[in-house]
Amino acid sequence: MDTQKNNQIPHYINPYLGGVLLGMLLLLTIYITGRGLGASGAVKSTVATTAQIVTPQDAKDNAYIGRFITNDHSPMYTWLVFESIGIFLGGLLSGVIFRRVRKPRVEHSSKISANKRMIYATIGGILFGIGSQFGRGCTSGAALSGSGTFAVGGIIVMFAIFGTGYAIAWAFKKLWI
Amino acid sequence: MGPLIPNGIITGDWNFVIAILLGIAFGFILEASGFSSSRNIVGVFYGYNFVVLRVFFTALIVTMVGLLYFDYFGWLNMSQIFILPTFWQPMLVGGVIMGLGFIMGGFCPGTSFTAIAIGKIDGLLFTIGLYLGIGMFSLAFPLFGDFYNSGNLGNVTVSDITGISSSWLALTFTIVALAAFWVTMLIEKKVRKRITEYKF
């Protein structure tokens, strides 16, 4: 647990300020690039790159991954990979400024063990990875950037994610509170 | 007139530099808002912390209304911006699967990157899970390739299929969001009184 010294409650910025900044950033991104923000696409590029290195022929033949593999450059050489490196760096910058960067740790409710949290975090990631491919993007690329540009698909994904969350939250209550 | 890169006003050479800079701003806002903590994020589902709803809905209002102004002033050629394609069946299913992953994992992809940045092992495992999940999806793709491509409506906006103008949509959404901010503020106050183990 955190030390109670000087009673450090995490210093987060006002959520409405965060929202205005995020909205302005999304506008700027669209104004410059013609597209919104994203995150899951970078992991997809990493999967494609691994496949290309480990089993080049299978990767090319794979009906899904094959479409992200070209002869002229690595799948890592895409906009979303660079943007996601930025997400990590930006998170680090904020973490340093607000003093939240600390030694590796697992954050979990006191009602569950760290191991249980780690297992569920992994399963959650696997599901989110699968879902984001069907969804043509995750919370950033589909739900936020899609809905922000009035795309029907983005709104469908947004309602499906949060609707499902509310529908099943009771079943996983013990993980959190 | 924007968008700047597609119109050649900024050359493509700057593409990746801009990507990193925009990403840094994105990651900074996510972390500074508290999204590097899964327990902050899932609070939206249990009523003890609605920060996700506040940030997300405010950002949507700013983007929707902002785009309308950009269009009105002629700063942005709306026909050149990317509209996410709609494959309604797979996207609905994908959203449901993501919802499950959200409750179990407590992160979404972007937020998990910022969690790694401040040293969260659970964030790292979530990201590894993403990698595994996308790998599994790719390997199993032949099994559901037809479903993946079903329900294709094209790159449509809500106005395209309902005929309701984007400005009315933005106005309606803004009113709904403001109501949600108020209601959730009341819920949050009530719920926080009952939760003792979590410090706010």
CSV table of C-alpha atoms in Angstrom, one decimal:
chain,number,residue,atom,x,y,z
A,1,MET,CA,0.0,0.0,0.0
A,2,ASP,CA,1.0,3.6,-0.4
A,3,THR,CA,2.6,5.3,2.5
A,4,GLN,CA,0.2,7.6,4.3
A,5,LYS,CA,2.9,10.2,4.5
A,6,ASN,CA,1.6,13.6,3.4
A,7,ASN,CA,-1.6,11.7,2.6
A,8,GLN,CA,-1.0,11.1,-1.1
A,9,ILE,CA,-4.2,10.7,-2.9
A,10,PRO,CA,-3.5,10.3,-6.6
A,11,HIS,CA,-3.5,13.6,-8.3
A,12,TYR,CA,-5.6,13.4,-11.4
A,13,ILE,CA,-6.6,16.2,-13.6
A,14,ASN,CA,-10.3,17.3,-13.6
A,15,PRO,CA,-12.1,14.7,-15.8
A,16,TYR,CA,-14.0,17.4,-17.8
A,17,LEU,CA,-10.6,19.1,-18.5
A,18,GLY,CA,-9.3,15.7,-19.6
A,19,GLY,CA,-12.3,15.3,-21.9
A,20,VAL,CA,-11.9,18.7,-23.5
A,21,LEU,CA,-8.2,18.1,-24.1
A,22,LEU,CA,-8.9,14.6,-25.5
A,23,GLY,CA,-11.6,16.0,-27.8
A,24,MET,CA,-9.3,18.8,-29.0
A,25,LEU,CA,-6.5,16.3,-29.6
A,26,LEU,CA,-8.9,14.1,-31.6
A,27,LEU,CA,-9.9,17.1,-33.7
A,28,LEU,CA,-6.3,18.1,-34.3
A,29,THR,CA,-5.5,14.5,-35.3
A,30,ILE,CA,-8.4,14.4,-37.8
A,31,TYR,CA,-7.4,17.9,-39.1
A,32,ILE,CA,-3.8,16.8,-39.7
A,33,THR,CA,-4.2,13.2,-40.8
A,34,GLY,CA,-7.8,12.8,-41.9
A,35,ARG,CA,-8.2,9.9,-39.4
A,36,GLY,CA,-8.7,9.5,-35.7
A,37,LEU,CA,-6.7,8.0,-32.9
A,38,GLY,CA,-6.2,4.2,-32.3
A,39,ALA,CA,-4.4,1.7,-30.2
A,40,SER,CA,-5.2,-2.0,-31.0
A,41,GLY,CA,-3.9,-1.6,-34.5
A,42,ALA,CA,-0.3,-1.4,-33.2
A,43,VAL,CA,-0.7,-4.7,-31.5
A,44,LYS,CA,-2.1,-6.2,-34.7
A,45,SER,CA,1.0,-4.9,-36.5
A,46,THR,CA,3.2,-6.6,-33.9
A,47,VAL,CA,1.4,-9.9,-34.4
A,48,ALA,CA,1.8,-9.5,-38.2
A,49,THR,CA,5.5,-8.8,-37.8
A,50,THR,CA,6.0,-11.8,-35.5
A,51,ALA,CA,4.2,-14.0,-38.0
A,52,GLN,CA,6.3,-12.7,-40.8
A,53,ILE,CA,9.5,-13.4,-39.0
A,54,VAL,CA,8.7,-16.8,-37.6
A,55,THR,CA,6.7,-18.3,-40.4
A,56,PRO,CA,7.0,-16.0,-43.4
A,57,GLN,CA,5.0,-18.2,-45.9
A,58,ASP,CA,2.2,-19.0,-43.5
A,59,ALA,CA,1.9,-15.3,-42.6
A,60,LYS,CA,1.5,-14.3,-46.3
A,61,ASP,CA,-1.0,-17.1,-46.8
A,62,ASN,CA,-3.1,-16.3,-43.7
A,63,ALA,CA,-6.3,-14.8,-44.9
A,64,TYR,CA,-6.3,-12.2,-42.2
A,65,ILE,CA,-2.7,-11.3,-41.3
A,66,GLY,CA,-1.6,-11.7,-45.0
A,67,ARG,CA,-3.4,-8.5,-45.9
A,68,PHE,CA,-1.2,-6.4,-43.6
A,69,ILE,CA,2.0,-7.8,-45.0
A,70,THR,CA,3.6,-6.1,-48.0
A,71,ASN,CA,6.9,-6.6,-49.7
A,72,ASP,CA,8.1,-3.0,-49.5
A,73,HIS,CA,8.1,-2.4,-45.7
A,74,SER,CA,7.7,-4.1,-42.3
A,75,PRO,CA,4.2,-4.1,-40.8
A,76,MET,CA,5.7,-2.2,-37.9
A,77,TYR,CA,6.2,0.8,-40.2
A,78,THR,CA,2.7,2.0,-39.8
A,79,TRP,CA,1.1,5.2,-38.3
A,80,LEU,CA,-0.5,3.4,-35.4
A,81,VAL,CA,2.7,1.8,-34.2
A,82,PHE,CA,4.4,5.1,-33.9
A,83,GLU,CA,1.4,6.7,-32.3
A,84,SER,CA,1.2,3.8,-29.8
A,85,ILE,CA,4.9,4.3,-28.9
A,86,GLY,CA,3.8,7.9,-28.3
A,87,ILE,CA,1.0,6.7,-26.0
A,88,PHE,CA,3.5,4.8,-23.9
A,89,LEU,CA,5.9,7.8,-23.7
A,90,GLY,CA,3.1,10.2,-22.9
A,91,GLY,CA,1.9,8.0,-20.1
A,92,LEU,CA,5.4,7.8,-18.8
A,93,LEU,CA,5.7,11.6,-19.0
A,94,SER,CA,2.5,12.1,-17.1
A,95,GLY,CA,3.5,9.4,-14.6
A,96,VAL,CA,6.8,11.1,-13.9
A,97,ILE,CA,5.3,14.6,-13.5
A,98,PHE,CA,2.5,13.4,-11.2
A,99,ARG,CA,4.8,10.9,-9.4
A,100,ARG,CA,3.0,7.7,-10.2
A,101,VAL,CA,5.9,5.9,-11.8
A,102,ARG,CA,7.1,3.3,-9.3
A,103,LYS,CA,8.6,-0.2,-9.2
A,104,PRO,CA,6.6,-3.0,-11.0
A,105,ARG,CA,3.5,-3.9,-9.1
A,106,VAL,CA,0.1,-5.5,-9.5
A,107,GLU,CA,-2.9,-3.3,-8.7
A,108,HIS,CA,-5.8,-5.3,-7.3
A,109,SER,CA,-8.8,-5.1,-5.0
A,110,SER,CA,-8.0,-6.4,-1.5
A,111,LYS,CA,-10.7,-9.0,-2.0
A,112,ILE,CA,-8.6,-10.9,-4.6
A,113,SER,CA,-5.0,-12.1,-4.8
A,114,ALA,CA,-2.4,-10.6,-7.1
A,115,ASN,CA,-2.3,-13.9,-9.0
A,116,LYS,CA,-6.0,-13.8,-9.6
A,117,ARG,CA,-5.8,-10.3,-10.9
A,118,MET,CA,-3.0,-11.2,-13.2
A,119,ILE,CA,-4.9,-14.2,-14.7
A,120,TYR,CA,-8.0,-12.0,-15.3
A,121,ALA,CA,-6.0,-9.2,-16.7
A,122,THR,CA,-4.5,-11.7,-19.3
A,123,ILE,CA,-7.9,-13.2,-20.1
A,124,GLY,CA,-9.4,-9.7,-20.4
A,125,GLY,CA,-6.6,-8.7,-22.8
A,126,ILE,CA,-7.2,-11.9,-24.9
A,127,LEU,CA,-10.9,-11.1,-25.2
A,128,PHE,CA,-10.3,-7.5,-26.0
A,129,GLY,CA,-7.8,-8.5,-28.7
A,130,ILE,CA,-10.3,-10.8,-30.3
A,131,GLY,CA,-13.2,-8.4,-30.0
A,132,SER,CA,-11.2,-5.4,-31.4
A,133,GLN,CA,-10.6,-7.4,-34.7
A,134,PHE,CA,-14.3,-8.1,-35.2
A,135,GLY,CA,-15.0,-4.5,-34.1
A,136,ARG,CA,-12.6,-2.9,-36.6
A,137,GLY,CA,-11.0,-1.1,-33.7
A,138,CYS,CA,-11.1,-0.7,-29.9
A,139,THR,CA,-12.3,1.9,-27.6
A,140,SER,CA,-10.0,4.5,-29.2
A,141,GLY,CA,-10.2,3.7,-32.9
A,142,ALA,CA,-13.8,2.5,-33.1
A,143,ALA,CA,-15.8,3.8,-30.1
A,144,LEU,CA,-14.2,7.2,-29.7
A,145,SER,CA,-12.8,8.2,-33.1
A,146,GLY,CA,-15.7,6.4,-34.9
A,147,SER,CA,-18.5,7.9,-32.8
A,148,GLY,CA,-16.8,11.3,-32.9
A,149,THR,CA,-17.0,11.3,-36.7
A,150,PHE,CA,-20.7,10.1,-36.5
A,151,ALA,CA,-19.8,6.7,-38.0
A,152,VAL,CA,-22.6,4.1,-37.4
A,153,GLY,CA,-20.0,1.4,-36.7
A,154,GLY,CA,-18.3,3.4,-34.0
A,155,ILE,CA,-21.6,4.0,-32.2
A,156,ILE,CA,-22.5,0.3,-32.4
A,157,VAL,CA,-19.1,-0.6,-30.9
A,158,MET,CA,-19.5,2.0,-28.2
A,159,PHE,CA,-22.9,0.8,-27.1
A,160,ALA,CA,-21.9,-2.9,-27.3
A,161,ILE,CA,-18.8,-2.4,-25.1
A,162,PHE,CA,-20.4,-0.3,-22.4
A,163,GLY,CA,-23.8,-2.1,-22.6
A,164,THR,CA,-22.1,-5.5,-22.1
A,165,GLY,CA,-20.0,-4.1,-19.3
A,166,TYR,CA,-23.1,-3.0,-17.4
A,167,ALA,CA,-25.0,-6.2,-18.2
A,168,ILE,CA,-22.3,-8.5,-16.8
A,169,ALA,CA,-20.7,-6.2,-14.1
A,170,TRP,CA,-22.6,-8.0,-11.3
A,171,ALA,CA,-21.1,-11.3,-12.2
A,172,PHE,CA,-17.5,-10.0,-11.8
A,173,LYS,CA,-18.2,-7.7,-8.9
A,174,LYS,CA,-15.8,-9.7,-6.6
A,175,LEU,CA,-12.9,-8.8,-8.9
A,176,TRP,CA,-13.3,-5.1,-8.1
A,177,ILE,CA,-15.3,-4.3,-5.0
B,1,MET,CA,-7.8,23.3,-46.2
B,2,GLY,CA,-7.5,20.2,-44.0
B,3,PRO,CA,-6.9,17.4,-43.6
B,4,LEU,CA,-3.3,18.6,-44.0
B,5,ILE,CA,-1.4,15.4,-44.8
B,6,PRO,CA,-3.9,14.0,-47.4
B,7,ASN,CA,-3.9,17.4,-49.1
B,8,GLY,CA,-0.1,17.6,-49.2
B,9,ILE,CA,0.1,20.7,-47.0
B,10,ILE,CA,2.3,18.7,-44.6
B,11,THR,CA,4.3,16.2,-46.5
B,12,GLY,CA,4.2,12.5,-45.8
B,13,ASP,CA,7.7,12.5,-44.4
B,14,TRP,CA,6.4,14.1,-41.2
B,15,ASN,CA,3.8,11.4,-40.8
B,16,PHE,CA,5.6,9.3,-38.2
B,17,VAL,CA,7.0,12.3,-36.3
B,18,ILE,CA,3.5,13.6,-36.0
B,19,ALA,CA,2.2,10.2,-35.0
B,20,ILE,CA,4.6,10.0,-32.1
B,21,LEU,CA,3.8,13.6,-31.0
B,22,LEU,CA,0.0,13.0,-31.1
B,23,GLY,CA,0.5,9.7,-29.4
B,24,ILE,CA,2.4,11.4,-26.6
B,25,ALA,CA,-0.4,13.9,-26.1
B,26,PHE,CA,-2.9,11.0,-26.1
B,27,GLY,CA,-1.0,8.9,-23.6
B,28,PHE,CA,-0.5,12.0,-21.4
B,29,ILE,CA,-4.2,12.8,-21.3
B,30,LEU,CA,-5.1,9.2,-20.5
B,31,GLU,CA,-2.6,8.8,-17.7
B,32,ALA,CA,-3.3,12.2,-16.2
B,33,SER,CA,-7.0,11.5,-16.2
B,34,GLY,CA,-6.4,8.3,-14.1
B,35,PHE,CA,-6.8,5.7,-16.8
B,36,SER,CA,-3.5,4.0,-15.9
B,37,SER,CA,-5.5,2.4,-13.1
B,38,SER,CA,-7.9,-0.4,-13.8
B,39,ARG,CA,-9.8,0.3,-10.6
B,40,ASN,CA,-10.5,3.8,-11.7
B,41,ILE,CA,-11.7,2.6,-15.1
B,42,VAL,CA,-14.2,-0.1,-14.0
B,43,GLY,CA,-15.6,2.3,-11.4
B,44,VAL,CA,-17.9,3.4,-14.2
B,45,PHE,CA,-19.6,0.0,-14.1
B,46,TYR,CA,-20.0,-0.1,-10.3
B,47,GLY,CA,-20.9,3.5,-9.7
B,48,TYR,CA,-18.0,4.5,-7.5
B,49,ASN,CA,-16.0,6.4,-10.2
B,50,PHE,CA,-17.5,7.8,-13.4
B,51,VAL,CA,-14.3,9.3,-14.7
B,52,VAL,CA,-14.5,7.2,-17.8
B,53,LEU,CA,-17.9,8.5,-18.7
B,54,ARG,CA,-16.9,12.1,-17.9
B,55,VAL,CA,-13.7,12.1,-20.1
B,56,PHE,CA,-15.2,10.0,-22.9
B,57,PHE,CA,-18.5,11.9,-23.3
B,58,THR,CA,-16.8,15.3,-22.9
B,59,ALA,CA,-14.3,14.3,-25.6
B,60,LEU,CA,-17.1,13.2,-27.9
B,61,ILE,CA,-19.0,16.5,-27.5
B,62,VAL,CA,-15.9,18.5,-28.3
B,63,THR,CA,-15.1,16.3,-31.3
B,64,MET,CA,-18.6,16.3,-32.7
B,65,VAL,CA,-19.3,20.0,-32.2
B,66,GLY,CA,-15.7,20.9,-33.3
B,67,LEU,CA,-16.0,19.0,-36.6
B,68,LEU,CA,-19.2,20.9,-37.3
B,69,TYR,CA,-17.4,24.2,-36.8
B,70,PHE,CA,-14.4,23.0,-38.9
B,71,ASP,CA,-16.9,22.2,-41.6
B,72,TYR,CA,-18.8,25.4,-41.3
B,73,PHE,CA,-15.7,27.6,-41.5
B,74,GLY,CA,-14.4,25.5,-44.4
B,75,TRP,CA,-11.2,24.4,-42.6
B,76,LEU,CA,-11.8,20.8,-43.2
B,77,ASN,CA,-13.0,18.9,-46.2
B,78,MET,CA,-15.4,16.5,-44.6
B,79,SER,CA,-15.5,14.2,-47.6
B,80,GLN,CA,-11.8,13.5,-47.1
B,81,ILE,CA,-12.0,12.3,-43.5
B,82,PHE,CA,-12.0,8.6,-42.7
B,83,ILE,CA,-15.4,7.2,-41.8
B,84,LEU,CA,-15.1,3.9,-40.0
B,85,PRO,CA,-16.8,1.2,-42.2
B,86,THR,CA,-19.8,-0.4,-40.6
B,87,PHE,CA,-20.1,-4.2,-40.6
B,88,TRP,CA,-22.9,-4.2,-38.2
B,89,GLN,CA,-23.1,-7.9,-37.1
B,90,PRO,CA,-19.4,-8.6,-36.5
B,91,MET,CA,-18.9,-5.1,-34.9
B,92,LEU,CA,-21.8,-5.8,-32.5
B,93,VAL,CA,-20.3,-9.1,-31.5
B,94,GLY,CA,-16.8,-7.6,-31.3
B,95,GLY,CA,-18.2,-4.9,-29.0
B,96,VAL,CA,-19.8,-7.6,-26.8
B,97,ILE,CA,-16.5,-9.5,-26.6
B,98,MET,CA,-14.6,-6.3,-25.8
B,99,GLY,CA,-17.1,-5.5,-23.1
B,100,LEU,CA,-16.4,-8.9,-21.5
B,101,GLY,CA,-12.7,-8.2,-21.7
B,102,PHE,CA,-13.2,-4.8,-20.3
B,103,ILE,CA,-14.9,-6.1,-17.1
B,104,MET,CA,-12.4,-8.9,-16.6
B,105,GLY,CA,-9.2,-7.1,-17.6
B,106,GLY,CA,-10.1,-3.5,-16.4
B,107,PHE,CA,-8.3,-1.9,-19.3
B,108,CYS,CA,-8.7,-1.1,-22.9
B,109,PRO,CA,-5.7,-1.3,-25.3
B,110,GLY,CA,-4.6,2.4,-25.1
B,111,THR,CA,-5.0,2.6,-21.3
B,112,SER,CA,-3.0,-0.6,-20.8
B,113,PHE,CA,0.0,1.0,-22.6
B,114,THR,CA,-0.1,3.9,-20.1
B,115,ALA,CA,-0.4,1.4,-17.2
B,116,ILE,CA,2.8,-0.3,-18.3
B,117,ALA,CA,4.5,3.1,-18.5
B,118,ILE,CA,4.0,3.7,-14.7
B,119,GLY,CA,4.9,0.1,-13.8
B,120,LYS,CA,1.7,-1.9,-13.6
B,121,ILE,CA,2.3,-5.6,-14.2
B,122,ASP,CA,-1.5,-6.1,-14.7
B,123,GLY,CA,-1.3,-3.6,-17.6
B,124,LEU,CA,1.6,-5.5,-19.1
B,125,LEU,CA,-0.3,-8.8,-18.9
B,126,PHE,CA,-3.4,-7.2,-20.5
B,127,THR,CA,-1.2,-6.0,-23.4
B,128,ILE,CA,0.3,-9.5,-23.8
B,129,GLY,CA,-3.3,-10.8,-23.7
B,130,LEU,CA,-4.1,-8.5,-26.6
B,131,TYR,CA,-1.2,-9.9,-28.6
B,132,LEU,CA,-2.3,-13.5,-27.9
B,133,GLY,CA,-5.9,-12.7,-28.7
B,134,ILE,CA,-5.2,-11.1,-32.0
B,135,GLY,CA,-2.9,-14.0,-32.8
B,136,MET,CA,-5.6,-16.5,-32.0
B,137,PHE,CA,-8.1,-14.5,-34.1
B,138,SER,CA,-5.7,-14.6,-37.1
B,139,LEU,CA,-5.1,-18.3,-36.8
B,140,ALA,CA,-8.8,-19.1,-36.5
B,141,PHE,CA,-9.8,-16.6,-39.1
B,142,PRO,CA,-10.8,-19.2,-41.8
B,143,LEU,CA,-13.5,-20.5,-39.4
B,144,PHE,CA,-15.4,-17.2,-39.3
B,145,GLY,CA,-14.1,-15.2,-42.3
B,146,ASP,CA,-17.6,-15.0,-43.8
B,147,PHE,CA,-19.1,-13.7,-40.6
B,148,TYR,CA,-16.2,-11.1,-40.3
B,149,ASN,CA,-17.3,-9.7,-43.6
B,150,SER,CA,-21.0,-9.8,-43.1
B,151,GLY,CA,-23.4,-6.9,-42.5
B,152,ASN,CA,-21.4,-4.5,-44.6
B,153,LEU,CA,-23.1,-1.1,-44.9
B,154,GLY,CA,-20.0,0.7,-46.1
B,155,ASN,CA,-18.5,3.9,-44.7
B,156,VAL,CA,-21.7,5.3,-43.4
B,157,THR,CA,-22.5,8.0,-40.9
B,158,VAL,CA,-25.7,8.2,-38.8
B,159,SER,CA,-26.9,10.9,-41.2
B,160,ASP,CA,-26.4,8.7,-44.2
B,161,ILE,CA,-28.8,6.1,-42.9
B,162,THR,CA,-31.3,8.0,-40.8
B,163,GLY,CA,-31.4,11.4,-42.7
B,164,ILE,CA,-31.0,13.2,-39.3
B,165,SER,CA,-28.4,16.0,-39.7
B,166,SER,CA,-25.1,15.8,-37.8
B,167,SER,CA,-25.8,19.0,-36.0
B,168,TRP,CA,-29.0,17.7,-34.5
B,169,LEU,CA,-27.2,14.5,-33.5
B,170,ALA,CA,-24.5,16.5,-31.8
B,171,LEU,CA,-27.1,18.6,-30.0
B,172,THR,CA,-29.0,15.5,-28.8
B,173,PHE,CA,-25.8,13.8,-27.7
B,174,THR,CA,-24.7,16.9,-25.8
B,175,ILE,CA,-28.0,17.1,-23.9
B,176,VAL,CA,-27.9,13.3,-23.1
B,177,ALA,CA,-24.3,13.7,-21.9
B,178,LEU,CA,-25.1,16.6,-19.7
B,179,ALA,CA,-28.0,14.7,-18.1
B,180,ALA,CA,-25.7,11.7,-17.7
B,181,PHE,CA,-23.0,13.9,-15.9
B,182,TRP,CA,-25.6,15.1,-13.4
B,183,VAL,CA,-27.2,11.7,-12.7
B,184,THR,CA,-23.9,9.9,-12.4
B,185,MET,CA,-22.7,12.6,-10.0
B,186,LEU,CA,-25.6,11.8,-7.7
B,187,ILE,CA,-25.1,8.0,-8.0
B,188,GLU,CA,-21.3,8.3,-7.3
B,189,LYS,CA,-22.0,10.3,-4.1
B,190,LYS,CA,-24.3,7.6,-2.9
B,191,VAL,CA,-22.1,4.6,-3.8
B,192,ARG,CA,-19.0,6.1,-2.3
B,193,LYS,CA,-20.5,6.3,1.1
B,194,ARG,CA,-20.9,2.6,1.1
B,195,ILE,CA,-17.5,1.7,-0.1
B,196,THR,CA,-14.9,1.7,2.6
B,197,GLU,CA,-11.9,-0.3,1.3
B,198,TYR,CA,-11.3,2.0,-1.7
B,199,LYS,CA,-9.7,5.4,-1.1
B,200,PHE,CA,-10.8,8.3,-3.3
